PDB file of C-alpha atoms in Angstrom:
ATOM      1  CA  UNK A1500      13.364  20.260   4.373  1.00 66.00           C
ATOM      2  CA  UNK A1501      10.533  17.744   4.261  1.00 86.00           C
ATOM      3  CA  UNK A1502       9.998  14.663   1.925  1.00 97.00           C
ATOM      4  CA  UNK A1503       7.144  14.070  -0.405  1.00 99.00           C
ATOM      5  CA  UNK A1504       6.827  10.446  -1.548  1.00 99.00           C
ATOM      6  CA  UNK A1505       4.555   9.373  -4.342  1.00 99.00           C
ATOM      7  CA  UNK A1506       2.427   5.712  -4.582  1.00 99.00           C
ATOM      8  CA  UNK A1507       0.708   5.478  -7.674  1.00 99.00           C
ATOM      9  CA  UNK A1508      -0.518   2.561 -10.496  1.00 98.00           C
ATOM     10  CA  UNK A1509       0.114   4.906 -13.243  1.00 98.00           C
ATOM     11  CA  UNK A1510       3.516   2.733 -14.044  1.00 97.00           C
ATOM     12  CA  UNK A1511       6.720   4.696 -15.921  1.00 95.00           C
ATOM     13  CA  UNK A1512       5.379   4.929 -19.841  1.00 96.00           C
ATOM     14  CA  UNK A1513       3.438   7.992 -19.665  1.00 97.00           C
ATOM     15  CA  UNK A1514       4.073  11.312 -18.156  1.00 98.00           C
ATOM     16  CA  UNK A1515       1.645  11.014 -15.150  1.00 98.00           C
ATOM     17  CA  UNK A1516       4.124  10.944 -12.295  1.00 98.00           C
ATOM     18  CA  UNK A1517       6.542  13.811 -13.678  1.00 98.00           C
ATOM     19  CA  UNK A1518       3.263  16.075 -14.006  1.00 98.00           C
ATOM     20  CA  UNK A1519       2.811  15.180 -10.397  1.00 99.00           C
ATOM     21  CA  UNK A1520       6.660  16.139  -9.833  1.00 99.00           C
ATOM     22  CA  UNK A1521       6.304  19.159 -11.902  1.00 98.00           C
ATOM     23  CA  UNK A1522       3.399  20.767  -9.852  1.00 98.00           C
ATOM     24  CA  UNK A1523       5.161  19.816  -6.534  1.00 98.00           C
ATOM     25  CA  UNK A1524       8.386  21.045  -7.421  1.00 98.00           C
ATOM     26  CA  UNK A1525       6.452  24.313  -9.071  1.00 98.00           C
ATOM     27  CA  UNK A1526       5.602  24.999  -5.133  1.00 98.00           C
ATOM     28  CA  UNK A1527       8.535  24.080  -3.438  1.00 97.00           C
ATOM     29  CA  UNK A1528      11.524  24.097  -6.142  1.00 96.00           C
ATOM     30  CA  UNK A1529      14.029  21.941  -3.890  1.00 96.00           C
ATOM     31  CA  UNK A1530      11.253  19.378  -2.562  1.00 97.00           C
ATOM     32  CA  UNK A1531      13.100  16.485  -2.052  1.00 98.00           C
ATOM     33  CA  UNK A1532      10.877  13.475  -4.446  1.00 99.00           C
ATOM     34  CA  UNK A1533      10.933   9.686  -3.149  1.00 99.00           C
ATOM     35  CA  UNK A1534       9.586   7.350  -5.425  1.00 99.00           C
ATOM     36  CA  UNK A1535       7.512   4.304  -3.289  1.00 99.00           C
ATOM     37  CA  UNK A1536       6.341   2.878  -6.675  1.00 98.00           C
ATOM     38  CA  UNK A1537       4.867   3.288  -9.680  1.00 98.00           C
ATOM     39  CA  UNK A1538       4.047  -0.219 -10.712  1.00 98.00           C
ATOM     40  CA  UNK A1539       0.814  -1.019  -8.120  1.00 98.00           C
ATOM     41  CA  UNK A1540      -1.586  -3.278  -9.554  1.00 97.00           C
ATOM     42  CA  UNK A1541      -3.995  -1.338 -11.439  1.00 97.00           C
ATOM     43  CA  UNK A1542      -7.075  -0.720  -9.516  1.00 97.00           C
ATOM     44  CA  UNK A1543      -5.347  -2.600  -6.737  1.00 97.00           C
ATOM     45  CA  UNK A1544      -6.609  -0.553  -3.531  1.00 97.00           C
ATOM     46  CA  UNK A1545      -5.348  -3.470  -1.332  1.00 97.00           C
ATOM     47  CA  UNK A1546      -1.743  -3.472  -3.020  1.00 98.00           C
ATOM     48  CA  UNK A1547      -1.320  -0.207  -2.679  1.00 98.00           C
ATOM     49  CA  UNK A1548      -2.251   0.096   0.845  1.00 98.00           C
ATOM     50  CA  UNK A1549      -0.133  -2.545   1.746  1.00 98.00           C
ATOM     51  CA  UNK A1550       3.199  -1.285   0.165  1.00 98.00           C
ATOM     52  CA  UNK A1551       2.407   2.733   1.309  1.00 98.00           C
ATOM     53  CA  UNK A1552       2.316   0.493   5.067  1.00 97.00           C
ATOM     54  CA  UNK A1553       5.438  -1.435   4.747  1.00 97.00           C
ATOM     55  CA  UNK A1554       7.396   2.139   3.958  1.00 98.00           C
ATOM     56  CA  UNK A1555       6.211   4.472   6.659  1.00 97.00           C
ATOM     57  CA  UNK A1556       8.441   3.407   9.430  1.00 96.00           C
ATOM     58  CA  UNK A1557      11.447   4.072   7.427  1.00 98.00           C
ATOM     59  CA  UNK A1558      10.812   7.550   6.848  1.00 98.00           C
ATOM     60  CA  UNK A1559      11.639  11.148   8.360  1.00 97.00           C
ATOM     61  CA  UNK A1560       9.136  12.677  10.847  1.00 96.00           C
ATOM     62  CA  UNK A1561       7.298  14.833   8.375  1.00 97.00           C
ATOM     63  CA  UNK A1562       7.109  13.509   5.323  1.00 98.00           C
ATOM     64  CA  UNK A1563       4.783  13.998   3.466  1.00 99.00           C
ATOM     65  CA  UNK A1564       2.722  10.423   1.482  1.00 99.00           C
ATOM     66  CA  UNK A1565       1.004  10.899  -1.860  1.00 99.00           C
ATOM     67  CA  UNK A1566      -0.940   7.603  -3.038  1.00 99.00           C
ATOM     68  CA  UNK A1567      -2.872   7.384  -5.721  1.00 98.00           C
ATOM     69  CA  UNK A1568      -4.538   3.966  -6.691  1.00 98.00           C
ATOM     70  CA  UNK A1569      -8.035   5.730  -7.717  1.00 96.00           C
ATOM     71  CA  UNK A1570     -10.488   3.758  -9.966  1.00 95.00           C
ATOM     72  CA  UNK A1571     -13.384   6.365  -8.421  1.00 93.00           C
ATOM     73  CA  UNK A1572     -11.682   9.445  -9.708  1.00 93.00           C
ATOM     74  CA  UNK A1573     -13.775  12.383 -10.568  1.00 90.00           C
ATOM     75  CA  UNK A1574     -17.286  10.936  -8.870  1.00 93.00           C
ATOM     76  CA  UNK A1575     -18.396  12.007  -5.664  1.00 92.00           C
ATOM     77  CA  UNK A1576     -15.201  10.489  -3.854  1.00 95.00           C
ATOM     78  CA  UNK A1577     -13.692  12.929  -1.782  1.00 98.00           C
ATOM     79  CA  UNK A1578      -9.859  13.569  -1.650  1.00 98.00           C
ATOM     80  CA  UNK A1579      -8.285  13.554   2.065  1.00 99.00           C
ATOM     81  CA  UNK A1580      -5.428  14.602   3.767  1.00 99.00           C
ATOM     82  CA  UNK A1581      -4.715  12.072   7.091  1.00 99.00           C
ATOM     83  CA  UNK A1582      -2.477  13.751   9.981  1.00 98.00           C
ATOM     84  CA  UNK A1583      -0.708  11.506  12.034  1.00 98.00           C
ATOM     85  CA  UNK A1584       1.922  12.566  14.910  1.00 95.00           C
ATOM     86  CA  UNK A1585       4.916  10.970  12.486  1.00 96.00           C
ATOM     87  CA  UNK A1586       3.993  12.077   8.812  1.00 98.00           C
ATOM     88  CA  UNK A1587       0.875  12.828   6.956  1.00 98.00           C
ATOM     89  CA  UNK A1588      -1.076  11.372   3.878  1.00 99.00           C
ATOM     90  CA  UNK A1589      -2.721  12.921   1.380  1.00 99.00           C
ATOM     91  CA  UNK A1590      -4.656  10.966  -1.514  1.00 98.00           C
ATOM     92  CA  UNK A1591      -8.566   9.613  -2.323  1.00 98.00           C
ATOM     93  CA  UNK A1592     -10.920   8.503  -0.110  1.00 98.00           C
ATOM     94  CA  UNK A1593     -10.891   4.908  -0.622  1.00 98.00           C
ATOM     95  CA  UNK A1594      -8.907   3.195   1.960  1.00 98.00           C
ATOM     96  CA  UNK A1595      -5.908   3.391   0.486  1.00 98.00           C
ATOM     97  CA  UNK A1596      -4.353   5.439   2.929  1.00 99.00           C
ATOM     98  CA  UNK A1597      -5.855   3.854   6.408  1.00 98.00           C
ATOM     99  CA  UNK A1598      -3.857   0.945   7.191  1.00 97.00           C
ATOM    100  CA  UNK A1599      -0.707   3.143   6.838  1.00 98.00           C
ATOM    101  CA  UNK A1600      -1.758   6.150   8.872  1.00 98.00           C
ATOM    102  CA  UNK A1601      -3.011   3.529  11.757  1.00 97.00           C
ATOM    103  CA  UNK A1602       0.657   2.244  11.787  1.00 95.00           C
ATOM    104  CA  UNK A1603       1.446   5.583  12.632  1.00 95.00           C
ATOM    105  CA  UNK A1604      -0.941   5.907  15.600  1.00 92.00           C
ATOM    106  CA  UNK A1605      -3.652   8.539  16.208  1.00 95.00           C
ATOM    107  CA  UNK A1606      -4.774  10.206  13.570  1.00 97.00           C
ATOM    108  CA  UNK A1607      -6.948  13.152  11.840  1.00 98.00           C
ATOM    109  CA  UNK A1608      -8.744  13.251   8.586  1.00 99.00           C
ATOM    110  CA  UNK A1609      -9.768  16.202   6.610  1.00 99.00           C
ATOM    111  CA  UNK A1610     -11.440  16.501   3.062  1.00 98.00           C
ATOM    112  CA  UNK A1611      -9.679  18.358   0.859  1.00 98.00           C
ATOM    113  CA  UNK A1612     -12.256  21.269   0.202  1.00 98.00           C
ATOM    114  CA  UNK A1613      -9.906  24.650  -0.404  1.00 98.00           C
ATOM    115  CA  UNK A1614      -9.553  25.110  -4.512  1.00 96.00           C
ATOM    116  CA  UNK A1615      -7.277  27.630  -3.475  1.00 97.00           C
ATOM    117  CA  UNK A1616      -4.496  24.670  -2.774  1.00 98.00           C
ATOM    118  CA  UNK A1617      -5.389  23.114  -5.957  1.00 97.00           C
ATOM    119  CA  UNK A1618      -4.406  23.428  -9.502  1.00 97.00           C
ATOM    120  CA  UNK A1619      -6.617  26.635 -11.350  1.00 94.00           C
ATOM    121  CA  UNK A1620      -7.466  23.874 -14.443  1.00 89.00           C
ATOM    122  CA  UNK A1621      -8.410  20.949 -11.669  1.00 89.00           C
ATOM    123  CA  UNK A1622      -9.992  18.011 -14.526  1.00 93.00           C
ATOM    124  CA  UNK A1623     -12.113  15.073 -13.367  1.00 93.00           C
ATOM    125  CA  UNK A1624      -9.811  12.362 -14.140  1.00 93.00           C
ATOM    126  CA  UNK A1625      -6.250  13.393 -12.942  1.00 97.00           C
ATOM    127  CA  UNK A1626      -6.716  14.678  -9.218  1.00 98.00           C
ATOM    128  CA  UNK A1627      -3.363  12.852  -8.467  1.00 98.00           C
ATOM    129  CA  UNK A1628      -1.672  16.284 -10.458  1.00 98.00           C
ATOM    130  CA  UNK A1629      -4.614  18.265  -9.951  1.00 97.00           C
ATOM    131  CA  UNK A1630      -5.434  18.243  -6.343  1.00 98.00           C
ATOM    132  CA  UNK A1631      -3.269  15.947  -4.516  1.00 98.00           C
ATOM    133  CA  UNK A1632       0.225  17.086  -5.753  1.00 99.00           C
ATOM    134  CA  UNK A1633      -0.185  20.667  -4.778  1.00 98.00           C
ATOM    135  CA  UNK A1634      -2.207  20.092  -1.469  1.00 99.00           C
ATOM    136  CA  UNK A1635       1.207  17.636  -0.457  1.00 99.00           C
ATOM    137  CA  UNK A1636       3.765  20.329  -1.518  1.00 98.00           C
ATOM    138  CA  UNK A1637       1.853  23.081  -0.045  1.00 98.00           C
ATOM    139  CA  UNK A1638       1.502  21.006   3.388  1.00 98.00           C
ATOM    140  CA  UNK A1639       5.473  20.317   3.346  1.00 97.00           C
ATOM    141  CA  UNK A1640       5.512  24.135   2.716  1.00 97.00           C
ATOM    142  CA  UNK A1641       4.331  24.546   6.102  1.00 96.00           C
ATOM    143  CA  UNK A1642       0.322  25.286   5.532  1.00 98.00           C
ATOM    144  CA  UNK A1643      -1.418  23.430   8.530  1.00 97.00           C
ATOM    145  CA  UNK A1644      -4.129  21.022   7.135  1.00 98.00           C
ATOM    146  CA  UNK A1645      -6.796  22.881   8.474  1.00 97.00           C
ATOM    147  CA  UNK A1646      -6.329  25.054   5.955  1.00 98.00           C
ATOM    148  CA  UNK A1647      -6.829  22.781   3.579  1.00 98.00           C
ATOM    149  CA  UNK A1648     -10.524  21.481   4.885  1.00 98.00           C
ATOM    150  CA  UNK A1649     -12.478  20.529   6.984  1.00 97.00           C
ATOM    151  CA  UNK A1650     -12.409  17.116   9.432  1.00 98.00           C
ATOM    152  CA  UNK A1651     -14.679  14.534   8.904  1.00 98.00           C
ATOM    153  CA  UNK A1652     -14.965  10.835  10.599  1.00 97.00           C
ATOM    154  CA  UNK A1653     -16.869   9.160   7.971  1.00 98.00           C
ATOM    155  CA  UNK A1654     -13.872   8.188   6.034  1.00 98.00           C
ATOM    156  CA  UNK A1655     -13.679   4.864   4.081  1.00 98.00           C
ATOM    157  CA  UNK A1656     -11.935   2.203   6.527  1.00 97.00           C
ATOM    158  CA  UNK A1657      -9.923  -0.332   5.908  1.00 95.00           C
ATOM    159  CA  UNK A1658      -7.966  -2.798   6.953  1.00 92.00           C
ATOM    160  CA  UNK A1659      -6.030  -6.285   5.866  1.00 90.00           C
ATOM    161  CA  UNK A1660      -8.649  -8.428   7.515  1.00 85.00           C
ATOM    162  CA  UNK A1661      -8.826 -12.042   6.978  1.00 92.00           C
ATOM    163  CA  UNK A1662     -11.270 -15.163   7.957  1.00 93.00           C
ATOM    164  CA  UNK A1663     -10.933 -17.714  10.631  1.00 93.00           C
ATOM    165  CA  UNK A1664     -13.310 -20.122  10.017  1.00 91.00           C
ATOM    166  CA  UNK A1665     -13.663 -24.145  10.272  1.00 92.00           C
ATOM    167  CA  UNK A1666      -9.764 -24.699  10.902  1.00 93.00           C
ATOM    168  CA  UNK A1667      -8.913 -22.329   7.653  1.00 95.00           C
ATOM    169  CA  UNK A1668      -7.510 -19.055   7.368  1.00 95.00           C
ATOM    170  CA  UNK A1669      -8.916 -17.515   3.950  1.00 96.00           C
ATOM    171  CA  UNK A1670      -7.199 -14.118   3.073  1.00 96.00           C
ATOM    172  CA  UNK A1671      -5.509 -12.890  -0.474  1.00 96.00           C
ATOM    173  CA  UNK A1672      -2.754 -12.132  -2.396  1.00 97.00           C
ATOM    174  CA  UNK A1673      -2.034  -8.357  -1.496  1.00 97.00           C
ATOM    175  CA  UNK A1674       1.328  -8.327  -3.260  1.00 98.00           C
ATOM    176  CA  UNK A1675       3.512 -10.556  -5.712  1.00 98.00           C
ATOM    177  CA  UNK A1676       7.345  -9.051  -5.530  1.00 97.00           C
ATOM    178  CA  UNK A1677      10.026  -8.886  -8.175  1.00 96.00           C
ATOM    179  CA  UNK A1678      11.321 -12.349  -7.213  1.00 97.00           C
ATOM    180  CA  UNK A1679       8.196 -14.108  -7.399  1.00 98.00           C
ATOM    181  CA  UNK A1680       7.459 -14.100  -3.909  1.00 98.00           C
ATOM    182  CA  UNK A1681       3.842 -14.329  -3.125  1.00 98.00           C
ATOM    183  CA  UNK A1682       2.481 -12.301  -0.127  1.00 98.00           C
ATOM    184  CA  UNK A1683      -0.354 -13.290   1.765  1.00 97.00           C
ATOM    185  CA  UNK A1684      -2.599 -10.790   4.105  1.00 96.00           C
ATOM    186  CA  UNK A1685      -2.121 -12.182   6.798  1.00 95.00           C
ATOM    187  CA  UNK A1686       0.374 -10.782   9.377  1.00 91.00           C
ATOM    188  CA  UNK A1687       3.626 -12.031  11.682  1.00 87.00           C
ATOM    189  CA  UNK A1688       1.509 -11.846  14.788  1.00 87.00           C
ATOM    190  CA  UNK A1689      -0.899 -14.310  13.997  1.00 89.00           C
ATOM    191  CA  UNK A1690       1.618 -16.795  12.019  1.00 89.00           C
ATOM    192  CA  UNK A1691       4.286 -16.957  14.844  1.00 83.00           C
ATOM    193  CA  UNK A1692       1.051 -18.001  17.249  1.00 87.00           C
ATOM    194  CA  UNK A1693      -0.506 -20.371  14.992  1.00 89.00           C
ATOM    195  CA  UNK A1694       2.621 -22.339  12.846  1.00 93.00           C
ATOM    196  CA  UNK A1695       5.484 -23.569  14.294  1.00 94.00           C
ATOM    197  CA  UNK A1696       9.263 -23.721  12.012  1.00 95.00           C
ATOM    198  CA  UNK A1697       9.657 -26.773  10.008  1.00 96.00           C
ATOM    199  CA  UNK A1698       5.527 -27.447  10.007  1.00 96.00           C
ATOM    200  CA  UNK A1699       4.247 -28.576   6.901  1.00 97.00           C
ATOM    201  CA  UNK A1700       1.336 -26.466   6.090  1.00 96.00           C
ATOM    202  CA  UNK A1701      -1.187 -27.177   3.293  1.00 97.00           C
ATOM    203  CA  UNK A1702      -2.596 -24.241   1.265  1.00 97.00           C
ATOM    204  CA  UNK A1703      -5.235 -23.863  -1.353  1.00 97.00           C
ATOM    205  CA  UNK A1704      -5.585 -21.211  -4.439  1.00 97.00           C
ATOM    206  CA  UNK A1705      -7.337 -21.017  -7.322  1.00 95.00           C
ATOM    207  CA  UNK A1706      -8.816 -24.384  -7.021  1.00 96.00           C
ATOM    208  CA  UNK A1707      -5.384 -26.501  -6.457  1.00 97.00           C
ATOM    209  CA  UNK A1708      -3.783 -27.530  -3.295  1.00 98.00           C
ATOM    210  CA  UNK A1709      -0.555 -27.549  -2.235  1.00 98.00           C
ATOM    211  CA  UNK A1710       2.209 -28.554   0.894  1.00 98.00           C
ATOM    212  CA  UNK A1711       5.037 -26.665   2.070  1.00 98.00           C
ATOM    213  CA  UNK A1712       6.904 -26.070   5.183  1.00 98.00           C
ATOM    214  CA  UNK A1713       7.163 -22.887   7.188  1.00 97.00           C
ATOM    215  CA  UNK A1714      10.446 -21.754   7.416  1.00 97.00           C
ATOM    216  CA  UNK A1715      12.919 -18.949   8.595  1.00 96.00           C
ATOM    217  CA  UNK A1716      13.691 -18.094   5.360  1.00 96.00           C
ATOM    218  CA  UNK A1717      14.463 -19.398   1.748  1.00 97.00           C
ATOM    219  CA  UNK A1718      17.504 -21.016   2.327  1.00 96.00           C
ATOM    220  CA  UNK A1719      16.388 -23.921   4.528  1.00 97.00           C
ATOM    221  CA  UNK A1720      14.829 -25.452   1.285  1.00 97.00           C
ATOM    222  CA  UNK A1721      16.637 -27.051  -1.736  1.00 97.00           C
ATOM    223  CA  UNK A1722      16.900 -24.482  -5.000  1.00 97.00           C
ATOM    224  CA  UNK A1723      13.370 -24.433  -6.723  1.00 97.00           C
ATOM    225  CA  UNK A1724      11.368 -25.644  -3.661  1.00 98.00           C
ATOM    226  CA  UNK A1725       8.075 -24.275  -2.255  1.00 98.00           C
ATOM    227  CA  UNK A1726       8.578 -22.689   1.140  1.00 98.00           C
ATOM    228  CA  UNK A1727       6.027 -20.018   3.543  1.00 98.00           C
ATOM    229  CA  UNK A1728       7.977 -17.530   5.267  1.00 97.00           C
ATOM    230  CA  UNK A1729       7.188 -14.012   6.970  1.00 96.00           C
ATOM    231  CA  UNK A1730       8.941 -11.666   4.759  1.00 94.00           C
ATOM    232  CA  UNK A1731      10.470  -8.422   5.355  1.00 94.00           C
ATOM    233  CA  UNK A1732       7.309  -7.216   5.276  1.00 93.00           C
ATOM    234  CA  UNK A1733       5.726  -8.321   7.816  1.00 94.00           C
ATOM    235  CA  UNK A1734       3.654 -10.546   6.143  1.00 96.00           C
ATOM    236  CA  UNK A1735       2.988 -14.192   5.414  1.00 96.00           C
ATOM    237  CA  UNK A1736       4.285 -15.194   2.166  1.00 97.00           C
ATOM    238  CA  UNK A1737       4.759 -18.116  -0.099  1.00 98.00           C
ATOM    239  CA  UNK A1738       8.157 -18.379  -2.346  1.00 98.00           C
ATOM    240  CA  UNK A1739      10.235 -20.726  -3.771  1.00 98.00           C
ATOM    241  CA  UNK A1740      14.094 -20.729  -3.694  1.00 98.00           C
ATOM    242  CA  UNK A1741      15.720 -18.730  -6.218  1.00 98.00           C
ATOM    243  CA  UNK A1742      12.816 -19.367  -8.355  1.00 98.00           C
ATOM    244  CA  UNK A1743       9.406 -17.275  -8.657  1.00 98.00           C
ATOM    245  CA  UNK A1744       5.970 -18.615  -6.583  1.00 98.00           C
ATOM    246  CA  UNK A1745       3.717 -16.284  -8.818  1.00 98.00           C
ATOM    247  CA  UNK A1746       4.881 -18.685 -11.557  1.00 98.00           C
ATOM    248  CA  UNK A1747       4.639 -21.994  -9.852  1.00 97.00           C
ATOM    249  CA  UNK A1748       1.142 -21.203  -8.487  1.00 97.00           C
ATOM    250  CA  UNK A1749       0.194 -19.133 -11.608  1.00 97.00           C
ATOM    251  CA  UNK A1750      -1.158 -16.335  -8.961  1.00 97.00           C
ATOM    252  CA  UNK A1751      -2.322 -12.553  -9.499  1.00 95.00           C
ATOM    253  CA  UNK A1752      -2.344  -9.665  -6.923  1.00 97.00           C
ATOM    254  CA  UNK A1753      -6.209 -10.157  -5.842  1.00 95.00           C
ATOM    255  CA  UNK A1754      -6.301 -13.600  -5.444  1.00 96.00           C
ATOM    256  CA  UNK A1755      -8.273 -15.451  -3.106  1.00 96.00           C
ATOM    257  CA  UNK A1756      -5.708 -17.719  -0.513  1.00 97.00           C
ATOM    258  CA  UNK A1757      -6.489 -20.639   1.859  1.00 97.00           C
ATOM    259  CA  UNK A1758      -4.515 -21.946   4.760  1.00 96.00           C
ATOM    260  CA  UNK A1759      -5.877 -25.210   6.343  1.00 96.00           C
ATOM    261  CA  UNK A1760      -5.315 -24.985  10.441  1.00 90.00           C
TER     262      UNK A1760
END
């Protein structure tokens, strides 16, 4: 049986993702229902491309991704379905879904044209219940995503792209965790090759700078102190100890990051 996982901003006080499970589960009654998150940044396109990226590897060949971080819903945005050789994607046409379906390798897209794999009462404000819940269920049903549309290679691109310029690196904060911990756009591959454990690096955001060293992990600093480290994720990110780094560096999702080279 496949899996259908949901990414959305619509948080857990109002009914938005169990409409979403209700149509699914009205197609396929024992879909099996992952929850990514429901707590995305509102509006946050880059947040919730990141997390839907940082998931995909850990999933079954086949499952099915539903993301919807959608401040264009109901203009002339299209809805897509990607097809990858690992899992597929359905959600807007934004970006949101890129980064993750390029971690997966090649890749199709299709706009989601057939009503007849929507819901009947399809509204201009709610396509996450509307259009993308039932095309997802009905592609984990088995109906090949031609079906669904047609394939088009003007999709919205995107990527986690950051600067390089007069010994800085500017990015942004794509992500700020539970803990505090502040991720940075900026990936493994580059850090590794440019930083070196136990360097003292100097950072600036929102107008302040600060110093901390590059380390393994949070640990090697005293309880409370400022530390970089590539996460879990993959990604650079600043924390502190068994303390929060959102709330030392008073930081937002969205925020734009400096590293001096």
């Amino acid at each position: 049986m496949s899996v259908v996982t949901l990414l959305t901003d619509f948080g857990d006080e109002d009914a938005y993702v169990a409409e979403m499970k209700g149509v699914i589960l009205g197609i396929v009654e024992d879909m099996r229902i992952v929850d990514i998150s429901h707590k995305v940044t509102p509006y946050s396109i880059d947040e919730g491309a990141f997390l839907l990226l940082t998931v995909v590897p850990y999933f079954p060949k086949g499952t099915v991704h539903v993301a919807v971080v959608d401040p264009g819903v109901g203009t002339s945005r299209r809805g897509i379905v990607v097809e990858t050789e690992t899992c597929t994607f359905v959600g807007p046409d934004n970006g949101l879904l890129i980064p993750a379906a390029k971690r997966c390798g090649v890749f199709r897209v299709f706009e989601i044209t057939n009503t007849g794999y929507m819901l009947p009462s399809k509204t201009h404000t709610f396509h996450g219940r509307d259009v993308f819940a039932p095309v997802a269920a009905y592609i984990a049903k088995g109906v090949d995503v031609e079906e669904i549309g047609r394939r088009i290679e003007d999709y919205v691109d995107f990527d986690f792209n950051f600067v390089v310029k007069n010994e800085k690196i500017i990015s942004k904060v794509l992500h700020v965790d539970r803990f505090g911990n502040v991720v940075i756009g900026v990936n493994d591959d580059f850090v590794v090759k440019r930083f070196r454990y136990g360097e003292k690096i100097r950072f600036l955001v929102k107008g302040r700078e600060y110093v901390a060293p590059f380390l393994k992990s949070y640990g090697f600093v005293e309880k409370n102190e400022l530390l970089l480290t590539v996460g879990g994720t993959g990604f650079l990110e600043v924390s502190v100890n068994q303390g929060s780094a959102a709330e030392k560096l008073d930081v937002e999702v969205g925020e734009v990051f400096t590293l001096f080279l």
